Amino acid sequence: VNCLRLACAPAVNRRFQVKQTLVEPRLADEHASWSEQGLTEVPKLAHDLHEYETALIPHGLHVVGEPVSADARADMIETARDAMVEAGIDLDAPDQADVLTRLDENLAKDHELPALLHALDGGYIRPVSGGDIVRSPDVVPTGRNIHGFDPFRLPSAFAVQDGTQQAERLLKRLIADNGTMPKTVAMVLWGTDNLKSEGAPIAQALALIGAKPRFDSFGRLAGADLLPLEELGRARVDVVMTLSGIFRDLLPLQTKLLAEASLAAALADHEPLEQNPIRAHALAYAAEHGCDVETAALRVFSNADGAYGANVNLLIDSGAWDNEDELAEAFTARKGFAYGVNGKPVRQSAMLHSILKDVDAAYQNVESVELGVTSIDQYFDTLGGISRAIKKAGGKDAGVYVSDQTSGKGKVRTLGEQVALESRTRALNPKFYEPLLDNGFEGVRAIESHVTNTLGWSATTGQVAPWVYQNLAETFVLDPDMRRRMAELNPKSSAKLAGRLIEARDRAFWQPDDETWDALCAATEELEDRVEGIAVGEAA
């Protein structure tokens, strides 16, 4: 983890051959119409700069057996200290005084290879719960067996409290953006995110519905109870939940919990329909399709048993798709299995398609600083996939939102805002990509993945600003020194990165000017020649 201190300032100083102009961070649209004296726009710009300055980013790839460097440790410890202070933890308390000292000592030493060798010798490896270092410093030292959770106590009491706050933060943002309370929200739930946060995303879904977990006299999870509307203080939200395959496998009790909460809301016949869209939508679906309310109230969807992912990411990676509807159809086909209170999957692709027509917003949490929405393809596979499925269903122009839980109290952003933030603080920031390049072959592949995943977001949501592709091209392809450097480390990934930028233009995700386009095509041909073993400048 590295704390970004200068909001992409190093990236602004790089010059490129194409136009011999500086790469602009594009913090404000040059064609935007500002109010007189910029009384609204300038404070927002200052706020954005502060956000970029304090964003947390990984410091290169993790290498087994390599301790964290002194500089990276200092940044990580300072970040953990800030997180603890913001959480109200007294660092002078007897049980907290040595936390940061132990963190520094553990990060400075290699615990992984000795533990691996000890495990191969049949030795005992001490267990520890998984989690994020910044929020849970006790997860270090690494090199220990990881245990995840007690399935009977998820979500925890803290997660219920935190999840309720996060749900209200989401509703506040949606009301601010749209002027009205959302009736239906599509939410993506991952197993790993819930393990790291003691079930906070699960608690968010329950809070939106207006429900809470019920525990028996032994403290074990026993089901879901509805909160009375008077206590809830607002209308319920109809939440359609798509689970990762890992969630389905690891959390069967929680899968039933969410299904029970939705069913209880659909059966609440004493509540006015305008305050309970779950019941209103279930009754309408039952009347239209001639099914019972229990079937019409199914809101938890995932893969069939033994299947994982939506395959949207595979289509994007291979380039084997002609239009966005193919991506939506892949998502619905793969994620169209409904899980009810009995926990058994039943194919309900048509029902999922019907429910998605009413969705006002799609939403997912980002729980770890190690991974952003452009770091891995699973984010656009799930959140992007359901966004494209909503459009295919003929529904509203639903917004796509991400709740960044990596620092502080969390912040809800649009997908476009999140991609812009990660582009500026990660992919286009030397503090991010230089440590990756230090990792050689695999580091270049990681940079290429960021570009591919950015294209995935364009394909599934259309919410990537064109300047992102322009700056990616200028940083990694059009700069001859960087192009040569990356090609020497990993020629195949370098050529693939350039090819993604060509594909982005061909699919109308950005429109470079003629000079930039010609330079990009020439650079791409050069990189492809390297892959084929043709020396630069050598005739084919």
Coordinates of C-alpha atoms in Angstrom, one line a residue:
V1 CA 0.0 0.0 0.0
N2 CA 1.3 3.4 -0.9
C3 CA -0.3 6.7 0.1
L4 CA -0.5 9.0 -2.9
R5 CA 0.7 12.4 -1.8
L6 CA 0.9 14.4 -5.0
A7 CA -2.3 14.2 -7.0
C8 CA -0.8 12.6 -10.1
A9 CA 1.8 15.5 -10.2
P10 CA 4.6 13.3 -11.6
A11 CA 2.4 12.1 -14.5
V12 CA 1.8 15.7 -15.5
N13 CA 5.5 16.3 -16.1
R14 CA 5.9 13.7 -18.8
R15 CA 6.1 15.0 -22.5
F16 CA 5.1 12.9 -25.5
Q17 CA 6.3 12.8 -29.1
V18 CA 2.9 13.0 -30.7
K19 CA 2.1 16.7 -30.0
Q20 CA 4.9 17.6 -27.6
T21 CA 2.3 18.7 -25.1
L22 CA 1.9 17.9 -21.5
V23 CA -0.5 15.0 -20.5
E24 CA -3.3 16.8 -18.8
P25 CA -5.0 15.2 -15.8
R26 CA -8.3 16.5 -17.1
L27 CA -9.7 17.5 -13.8
A28 CA -12.2 19.8 -15.5
D29 CA -13.8 19.6 -18.9
E30 CA -12.3 22.3 -21.0
H31 CA -15.7 22.9 -22.7
A32 CA -17.6 23.2 -19.4
S33 CA -19.6 26.3 -18.7
W34 CA -18.6 27.6 -15.2
S35 CA -20.7 29.9 -13.1
E36 CA -19.5 33.4 -12.5
Q37 CA -16.3 33.4 -10.4
G38 CA -16.5 29.6 -10.2
L39 CA -18.1 29.6 -6.8
T40 CA -19.4 26.1 -7.2
E41 CA -16.8 24.6 -9.5
V42 CA -13.6 25.7 -7.7
P43 CA -14.5 24.1 -4.3
K44 CA -15.4 20.9 -6.1
L45 CA -12.1 21.0 -8.0
A46 CA -10.3 21.5 -4.7
H47 CA -12.2 18.6 -3.1
D48 CA -11.3 16.3 -6.1
L49 CA -7.6 17.2 -5.8
H50 CA -7.7 16.3 -2.1
E51 CA -9.4 13.0 -2.9
Y52 CA -6.7 12.1 -5.5
E53 CA -4.0 13.2 -3.1
T54 CA -5.1 11.0 -0.3
A55 CA -6.1 8.0 -2.4
L56 CA -4.6 4.7 -1.4
I57 CA -2.8 2.6 -4.0
P58 CA -0.9 -0.7 -4.0
H59 CA 2.9 -0.5 -4.2
G60 CA 3.7 -2.9 -7.0
L61 CA 3.0 -6.6 -6.9
H62 CA 3.4 -8.8 -3.9
V63 CA 6.4 -11.2 -4.2
V64 CA 6.4 -14.1 -1.8
G65 CA 9.3 -13.9 0.6
E66 CA 10.1 -10.2 0.0
P67 CA 9.6 -8.0 3.0
V68 CA 7.9 -4.6 2.5
S69 CA 10.4 -1.8 1.9
A70 CA 11.0 0.9 4.5
D71 CA 9.3 3.6 2.5
A72 CA 6.2 1.4 1.8
R73 CA 6.1 0.4 5.4
A74 CA 6.1 4.1 6.5
D75 CA 3.3 4.9 4.2
M76 CA 1.3 1.8 5.3
I77 CA 1.8 2.5 9.0
E78 CA 0.8 6.2 8.6
T79 CA -2.3 5.1 6.8
A80 CA -3.2 2.5 9.4
R81 CA -2.7 5.1 12.1
D82 CA -5.1 7.5 10.3
A83 CA -7.7 4.8 9.9
M84 CA -7.5 3.9 13.6
V85 CA -7.8 7.6 14.7
E86 CA -10.8 8.1 12.4
A87 CA -12.4 5.0 13.9
G88 CA -12.0 6.5 17.4
I89 CA -9.4 4.1 18.6
D90 CA -7.2 5.5 21.4
L91 CA -3.6 4.7 20.3
D92 CA -2.3 5.4 23.8
A93 CA -4.6 2.7 25.3
P94 CA -2.7 -0.3 26.8
D95 CA -4.2 -2.7 24.3
Q96 CA -3.4 -0.5 21.3
A97 CA -0.1 1.2 22.1
D98 CA 2.0 -1.4 20.4
V99 CA -0.2 -2.2 17.4
L100 CA 1.7 0.0 14.9
T101 CA 5.1 -1.0 16.3
R102 CA 4.2 -4.7 15.8
L103 CA 2.9 -3.9 12.3
D104 CA 6.2 -2.3 11.3
E105 CA 8.2 -5.2 12.8
N106 CA 6.1 -7.9 11.1
L107 CA 6.2 -6.2 7.7
A108 CA 10.0 -5.8 7.8
K109 CA 10.5 -9.5 8.1
D110 CA 9.8 -12.4 5.8
H111 CA 7.4 -14.8 7.5
E112 CA 6.1 -16.4 4.3
L113 CA 8.9 -18.7 3.0
P114 CA 9.8 -20.1 6.5
A115 CA 6.1 -20.8 7.0
L116 CA 5.8 -22.4 3.6
L117 CA 8.8 -24.7 4.3
H118 CA 7.4 -25.5 7.7
A119 CA 4.1 -26.5 6.2
L120 CA 5.7 -28.7 3.6
D121 CA 7.5 -30.4 6.5
G122 CA 4.1 -31.2 8.0
G123 CA 4.4 -28.6 10.7
Y124 CA 1.6 -26.7 12.4
I125 CA 0.9 -23.2 11.0
R126 CA -0.9 -20.8 13.3
P127 CA -4.3 -19.5 11.9
V128 CA -5.5 -16.0 11.5
S129 CA -8.6 -14.4 10.1
G130 CA -8.3 -12.7 6.7
G131 CA -8.7 -9.0 6.2
D132 CA -7.3 -5.7 5.0
I133 CA -4.0 -4.6 6.6
V134 CA -5.1 -0.9 6.9
R135 CA -8.3 -1.7 8.6
S136 CA -7.2 -4.8 10.5
P137 CA -3.4 -4.6 11.3
D138 CA -3.7 -7.9 13.3
V139 CA -3.8 -9.9 10.1
V140 CA 0.0 -9.6 9.9
P141 CA 2.4 -11.3 10.0
T142 CA 1.5 -13.1 6.7
G143 CA 2.5 -16.7 6.2
R144 CA -0.3 -18.0 8.4
N145 CA -3.3 -20.2 7.7
I146 CA -6.3 -18.0 6.9
H147 CA -9.7 -18.8 8.4
G148 CA -12.6 -16.7 7.3
F149 CA -15.6 -16.5 9.6
D150 CA -18.1 -18.1 11.8
P151 CA -21.0 -18.8 9.4
F152 CA -23.5 -18.6 12.3
R153 CA -22.5 -15.0 13.3
L154 CA -22.5 -13.3 9.9
P155 CA -23.3 -10.4 9.6
S156 CA -21.8 -9.3 12.9
A157 CA -23.4 -6.6 15.1
F158 CA -20.8 -4.1 13.9
A159 CA -21.5 -5.0 10.2
V160 CA -25.2 -4.5 10.8
Q161 CA -24.5 -1.0 12.2
D162 CA -22.0 -0.1 9.5
G163 CA -24.1 -1.6 6.7
T164 CA -27.1 0.5 7.8
Q165 CA -25.0 3.6 7.6
Q166 CA -23.6 2.7 4.2
A167 CA -27.1 1.9 2.9
E168 CA -28.3 5.4 4.0
R169 CA -25.3 6.9 2.3
L170 CA -26.2 5.2 -0.9
L171 CA -29.8 6.4 -0.7
K172 CA -28.7 9.9 0.0
R173 CA -26.5 9.9 -3.2
L174 CA -29.2 8.4 -5.3
I175 CA -31.8 10.9 -4.2
A176 CA -29.3 13.8 -4.8
D177 CA -28.6 12.5 -8.3
N178 CA -32.2 11.6 -9.3
G179 CA -34.4 13.7 -7.1
T180 CA -36.5 10.7 -5.9
M181 CA -36.2 7.7 -3.6
P182 CA -35.2 4.6 -5.6
K183 CA -37.7 1.8 -5.7
T184 CA -35.4 -0.9 -7.0
V185 CA -31.6 -1.4 -6.7
A186 CA -29.5 -4.2 -8.2
M187 CA -26.7 -5.1 -5.8
V188 CA -23.7 -7.4 -6.4
L189 CA -22.5 -9.4 -3.5
W190 CA -19.1 -11.2 -3.3
G191 CA -18.1 -13.8 -0.8
T192 CA -14.6 -12.4 -0.2
D193 CA -15.8 -8.9 0.5
N194 CA -18.2 -10.1 3.1
L195 CA -15.5 -12.2 4.8
K196 CA -13.2 -9.1 5.0
S197 CA -16.0 -6.9 6.5
E198 CA -17.9 -9.4 8.7
G199 CA -20.8 -9.3 6.3
A200 CA -21.2 -5.5 5.8
P201 CA -22.5 -5.8 2.2
I202 CA -25.1 -8.4 3.4
A203 CA -26.1 -5.9 6.1
Q204 CA -26.4 -3.2 3.5
A205 CA -28.8 -5.3 1.4
L206 CA -30.9 -6.0 4.5
A207 CA -30.9 -2.4 5.5
L208 CA -32.2 -1.3 2.1
I209 CA -35.0 -3.9 2.3
G210 CA -35.7 -2.7 5.8
A211 CA -34.8 -6.0 7.6
K212 CA -32.3 -7.3 10.2
P213 CA -30.8 -10.7 10.9
R214 CA -32.4 -12.8 13.6
F215 CA -30.3 -14.8 16.0
D216 CA -31.4 -17.6 18.3
S217 CA -30.6 -17.9 22.0
F218 CA -27.2 -19.4 21.3
G219 CA -26.3 -16.4 19.1
R220 CA -26.6 -18.4 15.9
L221 CA -28.1 -16.9 12.7
A222 CA -31.7 -18.0 12.5
G223 CA -33.4 -15.9 9.8
A224 CA -34.5 -12.4 9.0
D225 CA -37.0 -10.0 10.6
L226 CA -38.7 -7.0 9.0
L227 CA -38.3 -3.6 10.6
P228 CA -41.7 -1.9 11.0
L229 CA -42.0 1.0 8.6
E230 CA -42.4 3.4 11.5
E231 CA -39.0 2.3 12.8
L232 CA -37.4 2.3 9.3
G233 CA -38.5 5.9 8.7
R234 CA -38.7 5.5 4.9
A235 CA -40.1 3.2 2.1
R236 CA -38.5 -0.2 1.6
V237 CA -36.2 -0.7 -1.4
D238 CA -36.7 -3.7 -3.7
V239 CA -33.2 -5.2 -3.9
V240 CA -32.3 -7.7 -6.6
M241 CA -29.1 -9.4 -5.5
T242 CA -26.6 -11.3 -7.7
L243 CA -24.2 -13.4 -5.8
S244 CA -20.7 -14.6 -6.8
G245 CA -20.2 -18.3 -7.0
I246 CA -17.9 -18.1 -4.0
F247 CA -20.7 -16.3 -2.0
R248 CA -23.1 -19.1 -2.9
D249 CA -20.6 -21.8 -1.9
L250 CA -19.4 -20.3 1.4
L251 CA -22.5 -18.5 2.7
P252 CA -25.6 -20.7 2.2
L253 CA -27.1 -19.5 5.4
Q254 CA -26.8 -15.9 4.3
T255 CA -28.2 -16.8 0.9
K256 CA -31.3 -18.0 2.6
L257 CA -31.3 -15.0 4.9
L258 CA -31.5 -12.6 2.0
A259 CA -34.2 -14.6 0.3
E260 CA -36.2 -14.7 3.5
A261 CA -36.0 -11.0 4.0
S262 CA -37.3 -10.4 0.5
L263 CA -40.1 -12.9 0.9
A264 CA -41.2 -11.4 4.3
A265 CA -41.4 -7.9 2.7
A266 CA -43.5 -9.3 -0.2
L267 CA -45.9 -11.0 2.2
A268 CA -46.4 -7.8 4.4
D269 CA -50.0 -7.3 3.4
H270 CA -50.6 -4.7 6.0
E271 CA -48.2 -2.2 4.5
P272 CA -49.2 0.4 1.8
L273 CA -47.8 -0.6 -1.6
E274 CA -46.2 2.8 -2.1
Q275 CA -44.1 2.1 1.0
N276 CA -43.3 -1.4 0.0
P277 CA -42.2 -1.7 -3.7
I278 CA -41.1 -5.3 -3.1
R279 CA -44.7 -6.4 -2.4
A280 CA -46.0 -4.1 -5.2
H281 CA -43.6 -5.6 -7.8
A282 CA -44.2 -9.2 -6.6
L283 CA -48.0 -8.9 -6.8
A284 CA -47.8 -7.3 -10.3
Y285 CA -45.4 -10.1 -11.5
A286 CA -47.6 -12.8 -10.0
A287 CA -50.7 -11.4 -11.6
E288 CA -49.0 -11.1 -15.0
H289 CA -47.4 -14.5 -15.0
G290 CA -49.9 -16.6 -13.0
C291 CA -47.5 -17.6 -10.3
D292 CA -47.6 -17.5 -6.5
V293 CA -46.2 -14.6 -4.5
E294 CA -43.4 -16.8 -3.1
T295 CA -42.1 -17.3 -6.7
A296 CA -42.7 -13.6 -7.6
A297 CA -40.7 -12.5 -4.5
L298 CA -37.5 -14.3 -5.6
R299 CA -34.7 -11.7 -5.5
V300 CA -31.5 -13.7 -4.9
F301 CA -29.7 -14.8 -8.1
S302 CA -26.5 -16.6 -8.9
N303 CA -25.0 -19.3 -11.1
A304 CA -26.1 -22.8 -11.2
D305 CA -24.3 -25.2 -8.8
G306 CA -20.7 -25.7 -9.8
A307 CA -20.7 -22.7 -12.2
Y308 CA -18.9 -19.4 -11.6
G309 CA -18.8 -16.0 -13.2
A310 CA -21.0 -14.3 -15.9
N311 CA -18.5 -14.9 -18.7
V312 CA -18.8 -11.2 -19.7
N313 CA -15.1 -10.9 -18.9
L314 CA -14.2 -13.8 -21.1
L315 CA -16.1 -12.2 -24.1
I316 CA -14.3 -8.9 -23.5
D317 CA -10.9 -10.5 -23.2
S318 CA -11.3 -12.5 -26.4
G319 CA -12.9 -9.7 -28.3
A320 CA -15.5 -12.2 -29.4
W321 CA -18.6 -10.0 -29.2
D322 CA -20.2 -7.9 -31.9
N323 CA -22.7 -5.8 -29.8
E324 CA -23.5 -5.1 -26.1
D325 CA -26.6 -7.2 -26.1
E326 CA -24.4 -10.3 -26.3
L327 CA -22.8 -9.3 -23.0
A328 CA -26.2 -8.8 -21.4
E329 CA -27.4 -12.2 -22.6
A330 CA -24.3 -13.9 -21.3
F331 CA -24.9 -12.3 -17.9
T332 CA -28.6 -13.3 -17.7
A333 CA -28.0 -16.8 -18.8
R334 CA -25.2 -17.4 -16.3
K335 CA -26.7 -15.5 -13.4
G336 CA -30.4 -16.4 -14.0
F337 CA -30.7 -19.0 -11.2
A338 CA -32.9 -17.9 -8.4
Y339 CA -32.2 -19.0 -4.8
G340 CA -35.2 -19.1 -2.4
V341 CA -35.6 -19.8 1.3
N342 CA -34.8 -23.5 0.7
G343 CA -31.4 -22.5 -0.8
K344 CA -31.9 -24.5 -4.0
P345 CA -31.3 -22.9 -7.4
V346 CA -34.1 -22.8 -10.0
R347 CA -33.5 -21.3 -13.5
Q348 CA -35.5 -18.1 -13.6
S349 CA -33.7 -16.1 -16.4
A350 CA -37.0 -14.7 -17.6
M351 CA -37.9 -13.5 -14.1
L352 CA -34.5 -11.8 -13.7
H353 CA -34.9 -10.1 -17.1
S354 CA -38.3 -8.8 -16.0
I355 CA -37.1 -7.6 -12.6
L356 CA -34.2 -5.7 -14.2
K357 CA -36.7 -3.5 -16.1
D358 CA -37.5 -1.7 -12.9
V359 CA -34.0 -1.2 -11.6
D360 CA -33.1 2.4 -10.7
A361 CA -29.4 1.8 -9.9
A362 CA -26.8 -0.9 -9.9
Y363 CA -24.4 -1.0 -7.0
Q364 CA -21.3 -2.8 -5.5
N365 CA -18.8 -2.3 -2.7
V366 CA -15.0 -2.0 -3.1
E367 CA -13.7 -3.4 0.1
S368 CA -9.9 -3.6 -0.3
V369 CA -7.2 -1.1 -1.2
E370 CA -5.4 -3.9 -3.0
L371 CA -8.0 -4.1 -5.8
G372 CA -9.8 -1.4 -7.7
V373 CA -12.5 -1.7 -10.3
T374 CA -9.9 -1.5 -13.0
S375 CA -7.5 -4.0 -11.4
I376 CA -9.4 -7.2 -12.0
D377 CA -12.0 -8.2 -14.6
Q378 CA -14.5 -9.7 -12.1
Y379 CA -15.8 -6.2 -11.3
F380 CA -17.0 -5.5 -14.8
D381 CA -18.0 -9.1 -15.2
T382 CA -20.6 -8.7 -12.4
L383 CA -21.5 -5.1 -11.9
G384 CA -20.8 -4.2 -15.5
G385 CA -22.7 -7.3 -16.6
I386 CA -25.8 -6.5 -14.7
S387 CA -25.7 -2.9 -15.9
R388 CA -25.7 -4.1 -19.5
A389 CA -28.5 -6.6 -18.7
I390 CA -30.6 -3.8 -17.2
K391 CA -30.3 -1.9 -20.5
K392 CA -31.0 -5.0 -22.5
A393 CA -34.2 -5.6 -20.4
G394 CA -35.5 -2.2 -21.7
G395 CA -35.5 -0.6 -18.3
K396 CA -34.5 2.8 -17.1
D397 CA -31.1 4.4 -17.7
A398 CA -30.0 3.1 -14.4
G399 CA -26.9 4.6 -12.8
V400 CA -24.0 2.5 -11.8
Y401 CA -22.5 3.2 -8.4
V402 CA -19.5 2.0 -6.3
S403 CA -19.1 2.4 -2.6
D404 CA -15.4 2.8 -1.8
Q405 CA -14.9 1.3 1.6
T406 CA -11.1 1.4 1.5
S407 CA -10.6 4.3 3.8
G408 CA -12.6 6.5 6.2
K409 CA -16.3 6.1 6.4
G410 CA -16.7 5.1 2.8
K411 CA -17.8 7.2 -0.2
V412 CA -20.4 6.4 -2.9
R413 CA -19.3 7.3 -6.4
T414 CA -20.7 6.8 -9.9
L415 CA -18.8 4.2 -11.9
G416 CA -17.5 7.0 -14.1
E417 CA -16.1 8.8 -11.1
Q418 CA -14.5 5.7 -9.8
V419 CA -12.8 4.8 -13.1
A420 CA -11.6 8.4 -13.4
L421 CA -10.2 8.3 -9.9
E422 CA -8.4 5.0 -10.4
S423 CA -7.1 6.1 -13.8
R424 CA -5.5 9.3 -12.3
T425 CA -4.2 7.7 -9.1
R426 CA -3.2 4.3 -10.5
A427 CA -2.8 3.6 -14.2
L428 CA -1.6 7.1 -15.1
N429 CA 0.4 7.7 -11.9
P430 CA 4.1 6.9 -11.9
K431 CA 3.9 6.0 -8.2
F432 CA 1.6 3.1 -9.3
Y433 CA 3.1 1.9 -12.5
E434 CA 6.8 2.3 -11.8
P435 CA 6.7 -0.3 -9.0
L436 CA 4.8 -2.5 -11.4
L437 CA 7.5 -2.1 -14.0
D438 CA 10.1 -3.0 -11.4
N439 CA 8.3 -6.4 -11.2
G440 CA 9.2 -6.9 -14.9
F441 CA 7.2 -9.3 -17.1
E442 CA 4.2 -9.7 -14.7
G443 CA 4.1 -6.0 -13.9
V444 CA 3.6 -5.1 -17.6
R445 CA 0.8 -7.7 -17.7
A446 CA -0.8 -6.0 -14.8
I447 CA -0.7 -2.6 -16.5
E448 CA -2.3 -4.2 -19.6
S449 CA -5.0 -5.7 -17.5
H450 CA -5.9 -2.2 -16.2
V451 CA -6.4 -1.1 -19.8
T452 CA -8.4 -4.2 -20.8
N453 CA -10.6 -3.8 -17.7
T454 CA -11.2 -0.1 -18.6
L455 CA -12.4 -1.2 -22.0
G456 CA -14.6 -3.7 -20.2
W457 CA -16.3 -0.9 -18.4
S458 CA -16.8 1.0 -21.6
A459 CA -18.5 -2.0 -23.1
T460 CA -20.8 -2.7 -20.2
T461 CA -21.6 0.7 -18.9
G462 CA -20.4 3.3 -21.4
Q463 CA -19.2 5.4 -18.4
V464 CA -15.5 5.8 -19.3
A465 CA -14.5 9.3 -20.4
P466 CA -12.5 9.5 -23.7
W467 CA -9.6 11.3 -22.0
V468 CA -8.8 8.1 -20.2
Y469 CA -7.9 6.3 -23.4
Q470 CA -6.0 9.3 -24.7
N471 CA -3.8 9.5 -21.6
L472 CA -3.3 5.8 -21.6
A473 CA -2.1 5.9 -25.1
E474 CA 0.2 8.8 -24.5
T475 CA 1.7 7.2 -21.3
F476 CA 2.3 3.6 -22.4
V477 CA 2.3 3.5 -26.2
L478 CA 3.1 6.9 -27.8
D479 CA 6.1 7.6 -25.6
P480 CA 8.9 5.8 -27.5
D481 CA 11.0 5.3 -24.3
M482 CA 8.2 3.8 -22.4
R483 CA 7.0 1.7 -25.4
R484 CA 10.5 0.2 -25.8
R485 CA 10.9 -0.3 -22.1
M486 CA 7.6 -2.2 -21.7
A487 CA 8.2 -4.2 -24.9
E488 CA 11.6 -5.4 -23.6
L489 CA 10.0 -6.6 -20.4
N490 CA 6.9 -8.2 -21.9
P491 CA 6.4 -7.9 -25.7
K492 CA 3.1 -9.8 -25.8
S493 CA 1.3 -7.8 -23.1
S494 CA 2.7 -4.5 -24.6
A495 CA 1.2 -5.4 -28.0
K496 CA -2.0 -6.4 -26.4
L497 CA -2.3 -3.1 -24.5
A498 CA -1.8 -1.2 -27.7
G499 CA -4.4 -3.4 -29.4
R500 CA -6.9 -2.6 -26.7
L501 CA -6.6 1.1 -27.5
I502 CA -7.1 0.3 -31.2
E503 CA -10.2 -1.7 -30.2
A504 CA -11.5 1.1 -28.0
R505 CA -11.3 3.4 -31.0
D506 CA -12.9 0.9 -33.4
R507 CA -15.8 0.4 -30.9
A508 CA -16.2 4.2 -30.7
F509 CA -15.2 4.4 -27.0
W510 CA -12.9 7.3 -27.9
Q511 CA -12.1 9.2 -31.1
P512 CA -8.4 10.3 -31.3
D513 CA -7.4 12.9 -33.8
D514 CA -5.7 11.8 -37.0
E515 CA -2.2 12.6 -35.8
T516 CA -2.7 10.5 -32.6
W517 CA -4.4 7.7 -34.5
D518 CA -1.6 7.4 -37.1
A519 CA 1.0 7.4 -34.4
L520 CA -0.9 4.8 -32.4
C521 CA -1.3 2.5 -35.4
A522 CA 2.5 2.8 -36.2
A523 CA 3.4 2.1 -32.6
T524 CA 1.1 -0.9 -32.5
E525 CA 2.6 -2.3 -35.7
E526 CA 6.1 -1.9 -34.1
L527 CA 5.0 -3.8 -31.0
E528 CA 3.4 -6.6 -33.0
D529 CA 6.7 -6.9 -35.0
R530 CA 8.6 -7.4 -31.7
V531 CA 6.2 -10.2 -30.7
E532 CA 6.9 -11.9 -34.1
G533 CA 10.7 -11.4 -33.6
I534 CA 11.1 -8.7 -36.2
A535 CA 13.6 -6.1 -35.0
V536 CA 12.5 -2.4 -34.9
G537 CA 13.1 -0.8 -38.3
E538 CA 13.6 -4.2 -40.0
A539 CA 11.6 -4.8 -43.1
A540 CA 9.0 -7.5 -42.8

